Amino acid sequence: MEFATAIPDQFVPLSSYLGQHNAFLGDVAGFYQARAVLEREFAGKLTALVRDAQKRRARKASALIVGEQPSRRDDGGAISSTDQAWARILSETEELALDRSKLGDSLDRDVVSALSTAEKRSEDSRKRHEAFHAKALAQRDKVYAARTKAKATYDDACAVVEGFRQKAELAKDERRSDKAARQYELATLDMANTKNAYIVAIAVANAAKDQFFTTDLPSMHNHLQALWNTNIALLIQALERVSALDQKYLSDSTRHQIQISQAVESIDVTADQGTYASYNTRPFTIPANITFEACPIWHDTDFLVVQDEPRTVLQNKFMRSRATLEDLKPKASSKKREVTGAVKTKDTYLAKPSLGNLSDAMESYLDISRQVITLEAEVAALQAEVDTIGKALGGDHGKGKQHAWKPSALTSRSSCSVCGHSVVGLQKHGLTCRECGLACHKACEIKMPAACGDTTATSSRADLSRTSSVISQEGKAPSLKRFSSTSTASGRPLSGVSEQSTAQFGNATAQFDYSGRSAMELSVQAGERVRYIRDEAEGWARVANAQGAEGAVPTSYLKQDATSNGVSKRASSIAPPRPSSSSTRSATKQAKAMYDYTAASPAEVTIREGDTLELTGKAIDEGWTEVTLRGQTGAVPTSYLAL
């Protein structure tokens, strides 16, 4: 196809279109110029990133291979496949950055420069051809103007001839007629000449027209078409060069990627772990079993106390721990099965990453494994507790029915079935059995025998509680839980007992019940007369009872007769008698906190051991005393105070 025949007489719009096409070449050149800048910029940033990573690798290589604190020194011989692979990856990535930089330079040199030159030269050619077209058009118009002028001259000559003809016809004498005839003849000749010139001008104009429209203008159309073709050819050459450069870069990149893939495949985690282990081997033995350590001032053994209230506490703990153990074991087994499934899922995703997210699978596996470890630790602890208590109880795990306790904020005054004190207090930490209706303090619940519905056991427990309450009120001694095998005998002040309860045997009286915990100790009951023999270790005295049995008892549990020597001074130095609360309140306005206590309601006061408290003297619930500390007034347990 030629523009001369396809789009005749379209030089001006065709030339304008070619100008737009030249501008397109400039746009393409600008694109690749910007791309070259980006390639070099990316190469520079990638190179900087690689070098920073190489510096960090050099700093941390030893820690990555053998750890931060290896058991033996690394002299550079330790090798890690992971570290070596990373070094190769960084090296190949740096080569990739260099190839990127070369690509940018090639684009600038081979593509941008060629397209920019082609645009400039094509535009110059178009403008020169446009000027030539204007010149040819002006030449044609000049011929057209000559024809027009010849026509005007011819018309003027015809008008002159007509004028002389009319004069000749109107001439009245011969002289004038001859003159008119001569003028007419001359005008006729001149008209013939102008006619001839006019006709020739028409021929020339037609020839110029034919030359312009059939030869010159089509040639100029074809010239513009040829210029367009040249532009496209240069554009194709530039784009082919871009493609070749990209293919070369991709080829080089593929070669680097192959090297990177080989580096990744060379990672051997087992070998790396072996290297780390070889540099971090240290002697290790499982710690020895923890053994019982007796208190320096309290003779004791590592046998569980299984008499009276301690037996009840142990039985309750045994049954609760066993029930919890039976509940946890199925859960632990179920979680172990979940671990097996999680391992299979993790291994499947590891083999075929397209099937799922390996990180999620690993996190799920670890989460379930942590739960299993936690459950198994609880099971092991409970099993040890059940085995230890069960062995000590010798099969006597308690035959009664467990109480079904529920928290209760009792509004009517009720006594705790364990300690006998009021359950309705400032704290209101009460429990009530759903089935038998027994009430107790939350802290006393563990001491309640498992005898739900057994009124005999309940009544017996209540009698024991009342007895303990009477002794506590008369002697102001703390409850027996203050004298466990882990307590210090000198830690709580004691007072004497009534002289009416003493017998004539011996020279000392037991103030409180004491159960011997070994063959070297002697069990005594409150009010029992004993014979003092001698002092033993700090806080202990050797005595004999009326049956002739001898053994050690805490000195603070004894009150020697005023007429005897040996134990009175020692007992008073260890545990001076404490006056009753009524006499203390009348004699002093202050008390000292013996233990820490945290308030459980706004009506109570938080105290710390050693605090000096002011007594308000206000009567409140049994077992409580109102005090003031640092401007705050509230209740605290009376047994926590040294009045």
XYZ file of C-alpha atoms in Angstrom:
643
model
C 0.000 0.000 0.000
C 1.159 3.495 -0.920
C -0.170 6.633 0.646
C -0.062 8.304 -2.825
C -3.050 6.260 -3.923
C -4.577 5.320 -0.550
C -4.836 8.838 0.904
C -4.198 11.394 -1.919
C -3.875 15.065 -1.091
C -3.437 14.383 2.710
C 0.082 15.726 3.128
C -0.642 18.164 5.964
C -2.526 15.741 8.293
C -0.072 12.964 7.366
C 2.872 15.159 8.286
C 1.189 16.097 11.569
C 0.621 12.410 12.325
C 4.267 11.620 11.615
C 5.211 14.359 14.107
C 3.169 12.526 16.748
C 4.900 9.305 15.824
C 8.275 10.946 16.272
C 7.171 12.097 19.713
C 6.226 8.454 20.470
C 9.838 7.468 19.777
C 10.842 10.044 22.378
C 8.364 8.598 24.870
C 9.789 5.106 24.399
C 13.300 6.459 24.837
C 12.218 8.253 28.029
C 10.689 5.044 29.388
C 13.855 3.030 28.940
C 15.928 5.887 30.262
C 13.853 5.872 33.475
C 14.096 2.087 33.620
C 17.882 2.301 33.301
C 17.937 4.702 36.260
C 15.775 2.300 38.291
C 17.952 -0.690 37.376
C 21.074 1.114 38.545
C 19.325 2.406 41.659
C 18.056 -1.076 42.511
C 21.508 -2.514 41.869
C 23.052 0.038 44.215
C 20.547 -0.625 47.000
C 20.813 -4.387 46.564
C 24.610 -4.173 46.707
C 24.439 -2.092 49.893
C 21.989 -4.582 51.403
C 24.239 -7.533 50.553
C 27.337 -5.877 52.011
C 25.505 -5.016 55.210
C 24.373 -8.653 55.485
C 27.929 -9.828 54.857
C 29.216 -7.638 57.693
C 26.561 -8.964 60.073
C 27.358 -12.531 59.015
C 31.043 -11.947 59.711
C 30.224 -10.631 63.182
C 27.835 -13.431 64.091
C 29.330 -16.385 62.215
C 30.858 -17.970 65.316
C 27.686 -17.570 67.376
C 25.640 -19.038 64.518
C 27.906 -22.075 64.203
C 28.905 -22.992 67.776
C 26.744 -20.717 69.939
C 27.533 -17.704 72.076
C 29.144 -19.651 74.930
C 30.638 -22.882 73.562
C 32.258 -25.334 75.929
C 35.443 -25.301 73.850
C 37.083 -22.575 71.778
C 36.406 -22.285 68.067
C 39.675 -21.691 66.203
C 37.908 -21.266 62.884
C 37.628 -24.962 62.114
C 33.907 -25.224 62.873
C 31.840 -25.379 59.705
C 28.129 -24.850 59.325
C 26.357 -25.801 56.112
C 23.775 -23.118 56.845
C 26.474 -20.451 57.183
C 28.231 -21.592 54.011
C 24.955 -21.616 52.078
C 24.156 -18.118 53.286
C 27.600 -16.885 52.207
C 27.038 -18.314 48.699
C 23.564 -16.794 48.498
C 24.924 -13.362 49.411
C 27.723 -13.690 46.845
C 25.319 -14.695 44.059
C 22.939 -11.915 45.037
C 25.786 -9.418 44.755
C 26.459 -10.754 41.238
C 22.793 -10.282 40.445
C 23.076 -6.659 41.557
C 26.120 -6.173 39.303
C 24.215 -7.663 36.352
C 21.384 -5.250 37.078
C 23.776 -2.324 36.941
C 25.180 -3.564 33.627
C 21.655 -3.888 32.263
C 20.936 -0.263 33.146
C 24.111 0.913 31.409
C 23.296 -1.134 28.277
C 19.777 0.256 28.113
C 21.157 3.781 28.239
C 23.877 3.167 25.676
C 22.152 0.872 23.163
C 18.486 1.734 23.418
C 17.878 5.197 24.818
C 20.607 6.813 22.705
C 19.421 5.098 19.477
C 15.775 6.038 19.977
C 16.575 9.621 20.900
C 18.736 9.999 17.760
C 16.041 8.429 15.583
C 13.420 10.788 16.965
C 15.521 13.878 16.335
C 16.571 12.950 12.804
C 13.059 11.856 11.809
C 11.572 15.069 13.086
C 14.151 17.122 11.223
C 13.393 15.217 8.007
C 9.676 15.706 8.463
C 10.077 19.435 8.950
C 12.317 19.763 5.868
C 9.818 17.791 3.785
C 6.992 19.917 5.110
C 8.921 23.024 4.016
C 9.531 21.470 0.596
C 5.814 20.731 0.238
C 5.042 24.342 0.997
C 7.582 25.440 -1.644
C 6.096 23.116 -4.283
C 2.639 24.339 -3.460
C 3.803 27.932 -3.813
C 5.373 27.151 -7.210
C 2.126 25.635 -8.384
C 0.148 28.585 -7.149
C 2.535 30.922 -8.985
C 1.687 29.184 -12.267
C -1.957 29.413 -11.397
C -1.524 33.146 -10.782
C 0.178 33.616 -14.205
C -2.795 32.010 -15.889
C -5.129 34.249 -13.991
C -3.104 37.297 -15.003
C -3.046 36.205 -18.637
C -6.787 35.849 -18.551
C -7.168 39.357 -17.173
C -4.852 40.737 -19.860
C -6.785 38.957 -22.573
C -10.070 40.292 -21.216
C -8.671 43.793 -21.210
C -7.495 43.410 -24.831
C -10.935 42.221 -25.879
C -12.485 45.286 -24.254
C -10.086 47.602 -26.141
C -10.910 45.933 -29.474
C -14.599 46.350 -28.790
C -14.089 50.013 -28.008
C -12.206 50.763 -31.231
C -14.809 48.864 -33.217
C -17.563 51.003 -31.847
C -15.563 54.159 -32.590
C -15.065 53.057 -36.174
C -18.767 52.554 -36.641
C -19.596 55.953 -35.220
C -16.947 57.890 -37.163
C -18.664 60.622 -39.417
C -15.863 61.533 -41.726
C -13.350 59.449 -43.558
C -10.345 60.741 -41.680
C -11.750 59.683 -38.361
C -13.017 56.446 -39.785
C -9.545 55.480 -41.087
C -7.956 56.307 -37.768
C -10.529 54.195 -35.939
C -9.969 51.402 -38.397
C -6.206 51.428 -37.832
C -6.667 51.473 -34.038
C -9.130 48.642 -34.272
C -6.668 46.599 -36.355
C -3.850 47.184 -33.877
C -6.109 46.339 -30.931
C -7.176 43.164 -32.692
C -3.558 42.084 -33.125
C -2.829 42.858 -29.487
C -5.920 40.875 -28.454
C -4.649 37.926 -30.464
C -1.305 38.077 -28.694
C -2.908 38.231 -25.244
C -5.211 35.406 -26.228
C -2.282 33.298 -27.236
C -0.515 34.142 -23.995
C -3.623 33.270 -22.062
C -4.033 29.940 -23.798
C -0.378 29.119 -23.185
C -0.793 30.090 -19.517
C -3.733 27.694 -19.294
C -1.627 24.905 -20.696
C 1.201 25.671 -18.293
C -1.191 25.818 -15.357
C -2.705 22.492 -16.331
C 0.716 20.992 -16.692
C 1.725 22.323 -13.269
C -1.475 20.977 -11.795
C -0.925 17.571 -13.296
C 2.699 17.533 -12.186
C 1.813 18.535 -8.640
C -1.144 16.221 -8.113
C -0.003 13.217 -10.097
C 3.729 13.255 -9.427
C 5.018 15.705 -6.852
C 2.364 15.384 -4.150
C 2.146 11.562 -4.326
C 5.924 11.420 -4.111
C 5.877 13.575 -0.997
C 3.174 11.302 0.508
C 5.350 8.294 -0.192
C 8.363 10.072 1.282
C 6.492 10.596 4.551
C 5.439 6.951 4.469
C 9.055 5.929 3.965
C 10.098 8.116 6.893
C 7.443 6.406 9.036
C 8.770 3.007 7.967
C 12.263 4.051 8.923
C 11.093 5.144 12.369
C 9.369 1.817 12.966
C 12.432 -0.068 11.794
C 14.612 1.852 14.237
C 12.042 1.281 17.013
C 12.000 -2.450 16.307
C 15.770 -2.572 16.402
C 15.759 -0.798 19.776
C 13.074 -3.082 21.240
C 14.891 -6.154 19.960
C 17.989 -4.859 21.690
C 15.992 -4.457 24.903
C 14.742 -8.023 24.567
C 18.247 -9.302 23.990
C 19.548 -7.423 27.019
C 16.725 -8.762 29.185
C 17.301 -12.291 27.947
C 20.981 -12.012 28.747
C 20.162 -10.707 32.206
C 17.639 -13.496 32.736
C 20.184 -16.032 31.571
C 22.764 -14.669 34.000
C 20.102 -14.487 36.708
C 19.119 -18.099 36.047
C 22.743 -19.121 36.414
C 22.936 -17.300 39.738
C 19.633 -18.796 40.861
C 20.943 -22.278 40.084
C 23.921 -21.539 42.307
C 21.586 -20.292 45.031
C 19.430 -23.425 44.726
C 22.501 -25.608 45.035
C 23.544 -23.663 48.129
C 20.112 -24.178 49.669
C 20.212 -27.908 48.893
C 23.616 -28.177 50.578
C 22.166 -27.197 53.981
C 22.427 -30.202 56.311
C 20.657 -29.446 59.561
C 21.777 -32.729 61.118
C 25.435 -31.923 60.467
C 24.975 -28.378 61.803
C 23.335 -29.686 64.955
C 26.184 -32.169 65.366
C 28.741 -29.366 65.055
C 26.912 -27.270 67.630
C 26.629 -30.223 70.006
C 30.340 -31.051 69.659
C 31.248 -27.507 70.715
C 28.715 -27.371 73.562
C 29.204 -30.681 75.355
C 29.279 -30.223 79.124
C 29.138 -32.718 82.017
C 25.609 -33.230 83.267
C 23.957 -35.406 85.867
C 20.371 -35.333 87.047
C 20.163 -33.478 90.379
C 19.873 -35.658 93.461
C 16.482 -36.099 95.103
C 15.424 -33.431 97.563
C 15.368 -34.743 101.133
C 13.563 -33.668 104.272
C 15.425 -31.100 106.390
C 14.354 -30.914 110.007
C 14.087 -27.577 111.766
C 17.207 -26.879 113.885
C 15.066 -26.388 117.026
C 12.416 -29.025 116.352
C 13.174 -32.757 116.442
C 11.325 -34.307 113.559
C 11.477 -37.083 110.952
C 10.473 -37.419 107.317
C 7.343 -39.476 108.145
C 3.929 -37.988 107.405
C 1.848 -37.210 110.501
C -1.233 -39.402 110.284
C -2.928 -38.795 113.656
C -6.229 -37.010 114.158
C -6.629 -33.813 112.178
C -3.520 -34.302 109.964
C -4.955 -37.686 108.890
C -8.220 -36.006 107.919
C -6.362 -33.360 105.927
C -4.301 -36.051 104.206
C -7.406 -38.106 103.406
C -9.115 -35.078 101.863
C -6.022 -34.184 99.846
C -5.685 -37.819 98.739
C -9.265 -38.042 97.491
C -9.126 -34.687 95.751
C -5.793 -35.395 94.128
C -6.920 -38.828 93.034
C -10.111 -37.405 91.529
C -8.141 -34.712 89.735
C -5.637 -37.324 88.556
C -8.411 -39.514 87.148
C -9.746 -36.478 85.322
C -6.355 -35.371 83.937
C -5.090 -38.736 82.702
C -7.680 -39.041 79.864
C -7.017 -35.436 78.923
C -3.282 -36.082 78.763
C -3.840 -39.208 76.644
C -6.138 -37.280 74.308
C -3.565 -34.504 73.928
C -0.873 -37.083 73.149
C -3.021 -38.360 70.289
C -3.408 -34.773 69.098
C 0.393 -34.449 69.112
C 0.642 -37.508 66.857
C -1.829 -35.942 64.415
C -0.032 -32.593 64.559
C 3.286 -34.304 63.747
C 1.741 -36.012 60.719
C 0.276 -32.716 59.506
C 3.620 -30.946 59.994
C 5.509 -33.655 58.127
C 2.956 -33.612 55.300
C 3.241 -29.842 54.862
C 7.034 -30.149 55.050
C 7.024 -32.651 52.196
C 4.376 -30.794 50.154
C 4.250 -27.064 51.047
C 1.361 -26.502 48.625
C -0.966 -28.463 50.920
C -0.833 -25.958 53.785
C 1.111 -23.477 55.868
C 4.080 -25.201 57.536
C 4.562 -22.418 60.115
C 0.946 -22.725 61.258
C 1.299 -26.501 61.470
C 4.533 -26.179 63.479
C 2.998 -23.654 65.857
C -0.017 -25.943 66.353
C 2.312 -28.869 67.083
C 4.320 -26.844 69.615
C 1.191 -25.486 71.272
C -0.280 -28.963 71.736
C 3.109 -30.287 72.900
C 3.299 -27.552 75.534
C -0.158 -28.527 76.734
C 0.924 -32.170 76.936
C 4.032 -31.244 78.943
C 1.924 -29.158 81.318
C -0.648 -31.929 81.757
C 2.000 -34.616 82.257
C 3.755 -32.456 84.850
C 0.460 -32.074 86.703
C -0.204 -35.800 86.402
C 3.291 -36.610 87.715
C 2.868 -34.230 90.658
C -0.573 -35.573 91.491
C 0.607 -39.169 91.119
C 3.495 -38.510 93.516
C 1.088 -36.853 95.958
C -1.389 -39.742 95.737
C 1.336 -42.386 96.081
C 3.018 -40.646 99.029
C -0.193 -39.970 100.951
C -1.673 -43.364 100.079
C 1.415 -45.164 101.393
C 1.300 -43.167 104.637
C -2.423 -43.750 105.147
C -1.961 -47.484 104.635
C -5.238 -47.944 102.809
C -7.285 -45.766 105.171
C -8.329 -43.239 102.551
C -11.549 -42.312 104.279
C -14.730 -44.294 103.811
C -17.193 -41.463 104.135
C -18.855 -39.428 101.456
C -17.243 -36.189 100.345
C -19.131 -32.992 101.089
C -20.491 -30.999 98.156
C -19.278 -27.566 99.188
C -20.568 -24.339 97.744
C -19.549 -20.739 98.589
C -22.022 -19.051 100.922
C -22.399 -15.552 102.287
C -24.337 -16.589 105.407
C -26.648 -13.993 106.916
C -27.538 -15.900 110.085
C -24.939 -16.713 112.741
C -23.490 -20.190 112.151
C -20.533 -21.923 113.755
C -17.754 -23.514 111.729
C -18.004 -27.307 112.027
C -14.190 -27.465 112.278
C -12.963 -24.630 114.491
C -16.272 -23.730 116.161
C -15.910 -20.005 115.448
C -18.615 -17.947 113.777
C -18.832 -18.309 110.018
C -20.664 -14.994 109.738
C -17.737 -12.591 109.933
C -16.278 -9.625 108.212
C -14.713 -11.778 105.501
C -17.714 -14.044 104.913
C -15.516 -16.744 103.389
C -18.006 -19.451 104.263
C -18.856 -22.788 102.653
C -22.015 -24.831 102.953
C -22.531 -28.464 101.964
C -25.297 -28.745 99.402
C -26.436 -32.078 100.767
C -26.046 -32.103 104.556
C -26.047 -28.337 105.162
C -22.856 -28.201 107.254
C -21.092 -24.840 107.341
C -17.411 -24.067 107.758
C -14.785 -21.503 106.951
C -13.177 -21.742 103.575
C -9.804 -22.239 105.257
C -11.206 -25.013 107.490
C -12.825 -27.037 104.718
C -9.724 -29.192 104.164
C -9.895 -30.308 107.833
C -13.480 -31.552 107.608
C -13.730 -35.382 107.495
C -15.395 -36.852 104.416
C -18.545 -37.871 106.245
C -21.409 -36.136 104.469
C -24.676 -37.222 106.128
C -22.878 -38.938 109.066
C -24.229 -37.074 112.107
C -22.000 -39.058 114.457
C -18.814 -37.915 112.766
C -20.166 -34.414 112.534
C -21.114 -34.333 116.207
C -17.726 -35.735 117.207
C -15.988 -33.106 115.147
C -18.123 -30.381 116.666
C -17.281 -31.562 120.206
C -13.600 -31.496 119.344
C -14.026 -27.989 117.967
C -15.783 -26.815 121.123
C -13.075 -28.332 123.293
C -10.376 -26.601 121.304
C -12.337 -23.391 121.584
C -12.546 -23.650 125.347
C -8.822 -24.314 125.659
C -8.100 -21.396 123.363
C -10.291 -19.049 125.363
C -8.868 -20.141 128.715
C -5.208 -20.427 127.726
C -5.182 -18.039 124.763
C -3.044 -20.534 122.815
C -3.136 -20.573 119.022
C -4.840 -23.463 117.239
C -2.847 -26.662 116.748
C -2.097 -25.785 113.142
C 0.401 -23.239 114.486
C 2.465 -26.162 115.899
C 2.987 -28.217 112.754
C 6.332 -29.856 112.186
C 7.438 -26.863 110.147
C 6.586 -24.268 112.825
C 8.910 -22.935 115.503
C 7.861 -23.546 119.086
C 9.108 -20.169 120.182
C 7.219 -18.399 117.418
C 3.944 -17.931 119.334
C 3.507 -16.769 122.977
C 1.662 -19.163 125.302
C 0.026 -18.791 128.703
C -0.551 -21.142 131.593
C -3.550 -23.416 132.262
C -5.802 -23.613 135.291
C -4.242 -25.156 138.389
C -7.535 -27.068 138.954
C -6.679 -29.415 136.036
C -3.324 -30.534 137.496
C -2.703 -33.766 139.424
C -0.202 -34.476 142.194
C 2.191 -36.487 139.928
C 5.314 -34.769 138.628
C 6.468 -31.226 138.810
C 5.085 -29.741 135.538
C 1.789 -29.538 133.641
C 1.206 -29.851 129.880
C -0.592 -26.726 128.688
C -1.633 -28.132 125.282
C -2.033 -31.424 123.489
C 1.090 -32.645 121.729
C 1.411 -35.771 119.543
C 4.884 -37.270 119.361
C 6.184 -37.566 115.804
C 8.991 -40.022 116.479
C 10.171 -42.576 119.034
C 12.247 -39.859 120.736
C 9.184 -37.704 121.487
C 6.366 -38.119 124.008
C 2.680 -37.474 123.380
C 0.912 -35.456 126.108
C -2.546 -33.984 126.605
C -3.500 -30.574 127.935
C -3.621 -30.677 131.736
C -1.558 -33.865 132.020
C 0.997 -33.918 134.860
C 4.552 -34.858 133.846
C 7.913 -35.093 135.568
C 10.621 -32.789 134.229
C 13.918 -34.636 133.767
C 16.271 -32.280 131.897
C 16.600 -29.774 129.059
C 17.571 -31.186 125.685
C 18.019 -29.252 122.412
C 16.998 -25.644 122.144
C 13.250 -25.396 122.915
C 12.885 -29.019 124.088
C 12.668 -30.731 127.474
C 12.801 -34.416 128.407
C 9.868 -35.465 130.631
C 8.168 -38.643 131.871
C 4.441 -39.294 132.236
C 2.607 -41.163 135.003
C 2.932 -44.429 133.050
C 6.731 -44.167 133.091
C 7.196 -43.329 129.386
C 9.871 -40.766 128.622
C 10.434 -38.504 125.654
C 10.951 -34.973 124.414
C 8.192 -32.325 124.241
C 8.400 -28.624 123.305
C 9.342 -26.583 126.375
C 6.709 -23.999 125.454
C 4.016 -26.668 125.922
C 4.921 -27.058 129.623
C 4.347 -25.055 132.774
C 6.517 -26.099 135.695
C 5.331 -25.777 139.242
C 6.509 -22.658 141.049
C 8.409 -24.718 143.605
C 10.526 -26.627 141.075
C 13.579 -25.599 139.116
C 14.865 -26.260 135.636
C 12.123 -25.505 133.146
C 10.356 -22.372 134.369
C 13.027 -19.880 133.393
C 13.669 -21.634 130.098
C 9.994 -21.894 129.223
C 9.347 -18.277 130.038
C 12.359 -17.158 128.035
C 11.130 -19.066 125.011
C 7.411 -18.485 125.293
C 6.375 -15.861 127.852
C 2.724 -16.104 128.952
C 0.278 -13.883 127.117
C -2.450 -12.184 129.176
C -6.051 -12.648 128.168
C -7.533 -10.255 125.660
C -9.753 -8.622 128.250
C -6.875 -7.799 130.609
C -4.703 -6.609 127.729
C -7.290 -4.205 126.440
C -7.744 -2.681 129.873
C -3.987 -2.357 130.455
C -2.718 -1.128 127.098
C -3.957 0.554 123.979
C -1.447 -1.078 121.627
C -0.724 -4.490 120.119
C 1.921 -5.906 117.809
C 1.220 -7.814 114.574
C 2.760 -11.298 114.700
C 1.938 -12.277 111.116
C 1.060 -10.655 107.783
C -2.653 -10.313 107.108
C -4.274 -8.959 103.906
C -7.679 -7.334 104.249
C -10.454 -9.143 102.380
C -13.064 -6.369 102.647
C -13.235 -2.589 103.270
C -14.110 -3.317 106.927
C -10.708 -4.943 107.536
C -7.128 -3.614 107.759
C -4.023 -4.989 106.053
C -1.154 -5.490 108.525
C 2.428 -6.714 108.290
C 4.467 -8.623 110.849
C 6.001 -6.203 113.342
C 3.433 -3.390 112.850
C 2.424 -1.567 116.060
C -1.364 -1.223 116.183
C -3.667 0.900 118.332
C -6.657 -0.901 119.893
C -9.971 0.906 119.666
C -11.632 -1.256 122.350
C -14.766 -1.559 120.238
C -16.548 -4.921 120.573
C -16.954 -6.782 117.277
C -17.428 -10.403 116.217
C -15.772 -13.197 118.167
C -12.180 -13.825 117.110
C -11.723 -10.292 115.725
C -10.216 -7.120 117.149
C -10.678 -3.594 115.833
C -7.399 -1.690 115.430
C -6.060 1.509 113.888
C -2.946 1.575 111.693
C -1.650 4.709 109.981
C -5.026 6.389 110.345
C -7.028 3.449 108.951
C -9.408 1.626 111.297
C -10.664 -1.901 110.718
C -10.790 -5.462 111.979
C -8.015 -8.088 112.060
C -8.004 -11.630 113.481
C -7.239 -11.547 117.219
C -4.934 -14.579 116.862
C -2.642 -12.499 114.621
C -1.883 -10.049 117.443
C 0.425 -10.008 120.460
C -1.788 -8.138 122.903
